[in-house]
Amino acid sequence: MQEEQTIHLTLAHDGGNGYMKDRINGKTTIFPSVIADFMPGMQNVTVDSNSREDVENFLDDFINNMDVTTNSKGINDNGRYLVGQAAAYSGIHVTTFNVGNSAGKNTSDISVIAALAFIAYNALNIYYRHHLVLPDLLNVSVDKFATDLPIDEFKNQGIVQSFIARFKEHLHIVTINNFDKPINVHIQFSQVAVEPEGLTGERGLIISPTYRGMYRDDDVFNPLLLDYQLDHFDGQDMAEAGNVICIDIGDGTVDFSTMNGLSTLTLANMNDSLASGVGNVATDAINALHQKYPMIRKLNRQKFMEIANRGNDRESRAYKEFFDEQVKSLNRRIISKLSVIYNSLDQQVGMIIVSGGGAIALKDSLAPALKEAMSKLDIFDRTKIFWVDKEFAQTLNLDGLQARILSMRDDD
């Protein structure tokens, strides 16, 4: 083991109700937004720190084996936790974002614990690949950090500042428990930005998440090219599209945001949230499934949706049918809210964007309902509907956060 070292990182962290989407030093990782208490008597695989092969094999797959102890004043309930996939497949009770709770993401420990664990393991991986030995203590400086909150929470600047403080104002000690000798990682944050969900996704369609100061120009726009037979469309075209409404469908919220270029429209109710998402639908579907088939245990939301979206086997079709039956009410609420915003803009809307991880699950049922609603609202057929493709829908907010990181200066 070696003496302490400092690793410098940048992190874009979209702490979704269903999945964490993280981009650390440019690399994207997605894992379930779940944690589980490590209970007395539980056994975990212990990695021999002197075996290079064992350590490298573990670090190749650390995302599925995160086991940490936290000590931070930014966390309400410190302890030993399995994080992400390790929690989801532990077979014990897991803690998820309570999508039926009005407290909000800003008060939950899940996003903070997940971010700190992810930072700690990535820093250890970087250090080991360079030195080929494990450290006794590892110092990490997160030089630039951008994360987001639902629009309704973001409207309260007291909440925003409190959430920033949870990261920035404390030393976070994370102990990695997978090795024969625990490794302590000390994490501190320098620049911290909190952005509104939905709006940051819209900005991520205009500004390149890869090249600072450039318009975005990649395959994210392919659905527009195909649906409207366009020769070219990029971030500059998006900036010049006029009023744009974005519907960001998440696990616990649906965020509606309205922009014109990079300017946010601030009229009443232009940027708002529905306190419901596909996670609520999944919870209702899980209860309905269990009521009809009591022998099927109640799964967590992530596992239920994994099966429902798995494919065309009999079990998957059954789960999807229960989900589709429950989703009708959410679709109606989305259409109703969109109609209010659309009419508030005097029908002067150049584009409607549908994105978010939940957009993938809702597309089969919401797309035809949205098309029918727009046929009545948009009699001149001038508003384009941009349904962000599966490859990009879940990470659009993350792209906006990455663009925000690129905009941060070293002396901010």
XYZ file of C-alpha atoms in Angstrom:
412
model
C 0.000 0.000 0.000
C 1.127 3.543 -0.798
C 0.799 6.866 0.976
C -2.006 9.273 0.216
C -2.376 10.759 -3.252
C -4.741 13.320 -4.770
C -6.885 12.560 -7.803
C -8.590 15.422 -9.665
C -11.957 14.765 -11.328
C -14.885 16.496 -13.000
C -18.355 14.983 -12.619
C -21.751 15.565 -14.227
C -24.296 13.821 -11.993
C -27.953 13.402 -12.989
C -29.461 11.754 -9.911
C -32.633 10.323 -11.398
C -35.395 8.697 -9.368
C -34.837 5.468 -11.283
C -31.215 5.597 -12.408
C -28.084 7.563 -11.691
C -26.520 8.940 -14.847
C -22.935 10.008 -14.320
C -20.200 11.321 -16.579
C -16.809 11.409 -14.913
C -13.942 12.875 -16.916
C -16.106 12.382 -20.024
C -17.089 8.716 -19.513
C -20.804 7.920 -19.018
C -22.098 5.326 -16.539
C -25.702 4.447 -15.639
C -26.706 2.448 -12.564
C -29.867 1.986 -10.429
C -30.767 4.694 -7.910
C -30.905 2.284 -4.986
C -28.943 1.703 -1.803
C -29.207 -1.020 0.836
C -27.973 -1.232 4.407
C -25.148 -3.720 4.825
C -26.552 -5.910 7.572
C -24.596 -7.752 10.290
C -23.810 -11.282 9.194
C -23.800 -10.468 5.495
C -20.815 -11.815 3.595
C -19.061 -9.929 0.859
C -16.282 -10.994 -1.490
C -12.930 -9.807 -0.159
C -10.360 -8.920 -2.792
C -6.720 -9.771 -2.098
C -4.933 -6.438 -2.389
C -1.646 -8.206 -3.194
C -3.069 -10.010 -6.229
C -2.802 -7.780 -9.283
C -5.144 -10.054 -11.263
C -7.819 -10.031 -8.545
C -7.625 -6.271 -8.082
C -7.777 -5.541 -11.814
C -10.686 -7.956 -12.330
C -12.569 -6.288 -9.501
C -11.901 -2.764 -10.749
C -13.067 -3.776 -14.229
C -16.490 -4.451 -12.684
C -16.604 -2.205 -9.623
C -19.889 -0.619 -10.750
C -21.680 -3.855 -9.806
C -19.970 -4.226 -6.420
C -19.974 -0.861 -4.650
C -19.836 -1.388 -0.863
C -19.019 1.739 1.127
C -19.129 3.242 4.586
C -19.838 6.974 4.644
C -18.804 9.648 7.116
C -20.012 13.052 5.979
C -22.041 15.932 7.394
C -23.601 16.194 3.939
C -25.381 12.884 4.586
C -28.267 12.649 7.041
C -27.823 8.967 7.896
C -24.247 7.724 7.599
C -23.504 4.020 7.608
C -22.407 1.080 5.505
C -24.278 0.748 2.220
C -24.409 -1.363 -0.882
C -24.885 1.036 -3.795
C -26.480 0.610 -7.232
C -26.386 -2.875 -8.723
C -24.875 -4.334 -5.561
C -27.976 -3.204 -3.670
C -30.432 -4.155 -6.412
C -29.189 -7.754 -6.516
C -28.494 -8.167 -2.798
C -31.826 -9.843 -2.087
C -32.470 -7.545 0.872
C -34.712 -4.515 1.283
C -33.483 -1.567 -0.768
C -33.994 2.149 -0.322
C -35.138 4.013 -3.417
C -36.361 7.531 -4.027
C -39.910 7.614 -2.671
C -41.725 8.870 -5.759
C -44.917 9.246 -3.720
C -43.243 11.495 -1.138
C -43.507 15.266 -1.462
C -40.212 15.878 0.389
C -38.220 16.065 -2.855
C -34.862 14.839 -4.075
C -32.911 17.547 -2.283
C -33.515 15.987 1.145
C -32.713 12.403 0.160
C -29.349 10.773 0.878
C -29.529 8.468 -2.139
C -28.118 10.834 -4.767
C -25.364 12.071 -2.437
C -24.283 8.577 -1.346
C -24.366 7.287 -4.935
C -22.288 10.215 -6.207
C -19.700 9.859 -3.438
C -19.400 6.093 -3.909
C -19.033 6.499 -7.666
C -16.353 9.158 -7.206
C -14.442 7.019 -4.698
C -14.322 3.908 -6.883
C -13.407 5.859 -10.006
C -10.602 7.638 -8.194
C -9.291 4.327 -6.866
C -9.450 2.821 -10.345
C -7.516 5.750 -11.823
C -4.905 5.588 -9.086
C -4.397 1.824 -9.339
C -4.093 1.789 -13.133
C -1.303 4.338 -12.813
C 0.597 2.991 -9.790
C -0.384 -0.736 -9.729
C -0.669 -0.607 -5.936
C -3.568 0.293 -3.657
C -3.301 3.396 -1.471
C -3.828 3.545 2.281
C -5.582 6.880 1.824
C -6.734 8.606 -1.328
C -7.575 12.301 -1.555
C -9.987 13.362 -4.292
C -10.684 16.872 -5.505
C -13.836 17.189 -7.597
C -12.796 20.367 -9.349
C -16.025 20.840 -11.309
C -19.348 19.254 -10.362
C -22.764 19.809 -11.942
C -25.997 18.164 -10.866
C -29.726 18.883 -11.139
C -33.028 19.023 -9.280
C -36.659 18.874 -10.466
C -37.933 22.244 -11.663
C -40.338 22.681 -8.730
C -37.457 22.237 -6.269
C -35.106 24.412 -8.322
C -37.549 27.327 -8.122
C -36.715 27.624 -4.413
C -33.222 29.118 -4.203
C -33.013 28.179 -0.537
C -33.317 24.538 -1.568
C -30.707 25.003 -4.301
C -28.183 26.592 -1.940
C -28.803 23.939 0.699
C -28.248 21.194 -1.875
C -25.013 22.820 -3.054
C -23.842 22.985 0.558
C -24.386 19.246 1.037
C -21.556 18.678 -1.424
C -19.367 21.768 -1.183
C -19.292 22.622 2.511
C -18.032 19.323 3.906
C -15.203 16.823 3.790
C -16.695 13.496 2.713
C -14.976 10.326 3.910
C -15.866 7.179 1.972
C -14.449 3.812 3.007
C -14.288 1.175 0.265
C -14.962 -2.202 1.902
C -14.201 -4.697 -0.865
C -10.523 -5.306 -0.106
C -8.749 -7.182 2.682
C -7.824 -3.780 4.078
C -10.412 -0.958 3.891
C -9.397 2.022 1.763
C -10.348 5.512 2.931
C -11.147 8.102 0.284
C -11.395 11.771 1.276
C -13.512 13.776 -1.171
C -13.855 17.538 -1.454
C -15.757 19.616 -4.004
C -14.537 22.887 -5.482
C -17.027 24.315 -8.010
C -20.606 23.056 -7.650
C -23.507 23.951 -9.973
C -27.137 22.866 -9.636
C -29.344 23.081 -12.722
C -33.094 22.513 -13.327
C -34.085 19.177 -14.852
C -35.652 19.554 -18.286
C -34.197 22.989 -18.919
C -30.676 21.638 -18.690
C -31.684 18.918 -21.166
C -32.936 21.542 -23.606
C -29.647 23.391 -23.302
C -27.887 20.081 -23.892
C -29.522 19.955 -27.323
C -28.200 23.388 -28.203
C -24.730 23.456 -26.655
C -22.207 20.734 -27.388
C -21.492 18.509 -24.369
C -18.150 17.657 -25.966
C -16.682 20.883 -27.358
C -16.716 24.067 -25.314
C -18.498 26.987 -26.935
C -19.780 24.971 -29.910
C -23.285 24.098 -31.071
C -24.258 20.463 -30.775
C -24.053 18.506 -34.038
C -24.392 14.744 -33.738
C -26.786 11.824 -34.191
C -29.182 12.991 -31.470
C -31.075 14.905 -34.190
C -31.556 11.897 -36.503
C -35.261 11.422 -35.608
C -35.958 14.977 -36.797
C -34.119 14.371 -40.063
C -36.149 11.223 -40.708
C -39.571 12.413 -39.527
C -39.444 15.762 -41.330
C -37.155 14.864 -44.266
C -34.580 17.482 -43.318
C -31.129 17.637 -44.854
C -29.504 18.944 -41.698
C -30.387 19.983 -38.157
C -28.062 20.954 -35.314
C -27.915 22.902 -32.081
C -27.971 26.230 -33.887
C -31.220 25.236 -35.621
C -32.617 24.286 -32.217
C -31.605 27.684 -30.846
C -33.435 29.341 -33.751
C -36.587 27.168 -33.556
C -38.560 29.768 -31.592
C -40.519 28.711 -28.537
C -39.651 25.141 -27.574
C -41.462 23.036 -24.975
C -39.564 20.120 -23.457
C -41.335 17.261 -21.684
C -38.755 15.445 -19.551
C -40.359 12.222 -18.329
C -38.624 10.763 -15.309
C -39.281 8.108 -12.708
C -40.913 10.378 -10.143
C -41.630 13.607 -12.022
C -42.496 14.943 -15.449
C -40.751 18.284 -15.928
C -42.106 20.814 -18.429
C -39.699 23.531 -19.530
C -40.071 26.277 -22.106
C -37.234 28.095 -23.826
C -36.533 30.327 -26.779
C -32.940 29.734 -27.764
C -30.985 29.657 -24.516
C -33.459 31.981 -22.806
C -35.903 30.495 -20.336
C -39.492 31.719 -20.683
C -40.586 32.780 -17.208
C -44.323 33.324 -17.564
C -46.477 31.610 -14.950
C -46.502 27.798 -15.182
C -44.183 27.750 -18.218
C -41.657 25.702 -16.254
C -43.389 23.258 -13.985
C -43.468 19.672 -12.776
C -46.005 16.915 -12.420
C -45.286 15.056 -9.184
C -45.643 11.732 -10.945
C -43.642 9.707 -13.434
C -43.108 6.213 -14.773
C -41.968 5.103 -11.318
C -45.419 5.862 -9.936
C -46.950 3.977 -12.850
C -44.594 1.057 -12.242
C -45.516 1.014 -8.538
C -49.223 0.841 -9.414
C -48.505 -1.896 -11.961
C -46.473 -3.876 -9.406
C -49.366 -3.728 -6.947
C -51.873 -4.770 -9.621
C -49.634 -7.641 -10.737
C -49.194 -8.855 -7.164
C -52.924 -8.608 -6.517
C -53.676 -10.854 -9.481
C -50.698 -13.170 -8.930
C -49.949 -13.166 -5.161
C -47.166 -15.704 -5.664
C -45.126 -13.046 -7.534
C -43.239 -11.007 -4.944
C -43.365 -7.233 -5.134
C -40.283 -6.136 -7.056
C -38.608 -2.754 -6.883
C -39.447 -0.359 -9.725
C -36.162 -0.795 -11.544
C -36.421 -4.594 -11.630
C -40.058 -4.471 -12.754
C -39.241 -2.139 -15.652
C -36.205 -4.221 -16.588
C -38.479 -7.243 -17.066
C -41.233 -5.235 -18.789
C -38.760 -3.839 -21.334
C -36.722 -7.017 -21.724
C -38.241 -8.393 -24.885
C -41.105 -10.405 -26.275
C -41.172 -13.416 -23.949
C -44.379 -14.310 -22.114
C -43.318 -12.872 -18.750
C -42.115 -9.621 -20.289
C -45.346 -9.166 -22.254
C -47.423 -9.717 -19.108
C -45.462 -7.136 -17.136
C -45.709 -4.660 -20.021
C -49.487 -5.151 -20.223
C -49.878 -4.307 -16.538
C -47.696 -1.229 -17.033
C -49.590 -0.039 -20.121
C -52.919 -0.368 -18.328
C -51.733 1.888 -15.504
C -50.053 4.476 -17.738
C -53.243 5.917 -19.250
C -53.826 8.365 -16.398
C -50.288 9.775 -16.604
C -50.616 10.227 -20.367
C -53.798 12.251 -19.875
C -52.098 14.489 -17.306
C -49.138 15.089 -19.629
C -51.398 16.021 -22.555
C -53.474 18.313 -20.340
C -50.429 20.157 -18.993
C -48.898 20.478 -22.453
C -52.135 21.932 -23.819
C -52.181 24.640 -21.142
C -48.585 25.682 -21.882
C -49.127 25.522 -25.645
C -52.175 27.778 -25.482
C -50.401 30.153 -23.078
C -47.853 30.695 -25.850
C -50.671 31.571 -28.277
C -49.896 28.370 -30.205
C -46.552 29.912 -31.248
C -44.416 26.851 -30.620
C -41.733 25.700 -33.021
C -41.018 22.366 -31.404
C -42.038 19.955 -28.663
C -39.253 17.742 -27.311
C -40.026 14.511 -25.462
C -37.093 13.104 -23.524
C -36.053 11.406 -20.295
C -35.733 7.756 -19.357
C -39.503 7.520 -18.952
C -40.065 8.677 -22.529
C -38.786 5.312 -23.710
C -41.343 3.393 -21.647
C -44.235 5.721 -22.554
C -43.613 6.135 -26.264
C -45.907 3.345 -27.485
C -48.909 4.818 -25.686
C -48.087 8.533 -25.426
C -46.869 9.141 -28.994
C -50.250 8.478 -30.680
C -52.087 10.375 -27.926
C -49.743 13.342 -28.362
C -50.150 13.274 -32.131
C -53.939 13.275 -31.799
C -53.884 16.148 -29.298
C -51.593 18.231 -31.511
C -53.851 17.709 -34.526
C -56.459 19.730 -32.618
C -54.102 22.326 -31.134
C -51.843 22.903 -34.141
C -54.243 23.395 -37.037
C -51.493 24.715 -39.338
C -49.205 21.777 -38.573
C -46.214 24.009 -37.825
C -45.005 22.488 -34.530
C -42.449 19.714 -34.895
C -42.464 16.865 -32.371
C -38.974 15.658 -31.523
C -39.081 12.332 -29.714
C -35.494 11.895 -28.560
C -34.209 8.453 -29.492
C -33.564 5.764 -26.886
C -29.804 6.152 -27.243
C -29.956 9.763 -26.006
C -33.277 10.175 -24.140
C -32.041 9.009 -20.747
C -28.875 11.112 -20.809
C -30.098 14.428 -22.216
C -30.003 16.168 -18.830
C -26.543 14.682 -18.344
C -25.458 16.245 -21.650
C -26.680 19.617 -20.417
C -24.779 19.171 -17.163
C -21.636 18.260 -19.092
C -22.048 21.416 -21.176
C -22.360 23.341 -17.907
C -19.075 21.852 -16.685
C -17.379 22.878 -19.926
C -18.584 26.435 -19.345
C -16.965 26.592 -15.896
C -13.672 28.413 -15.843
C -10.789 27.303 -13.699
C -11.054 30.481 -11.662
C -14.873 30.438 -11.238
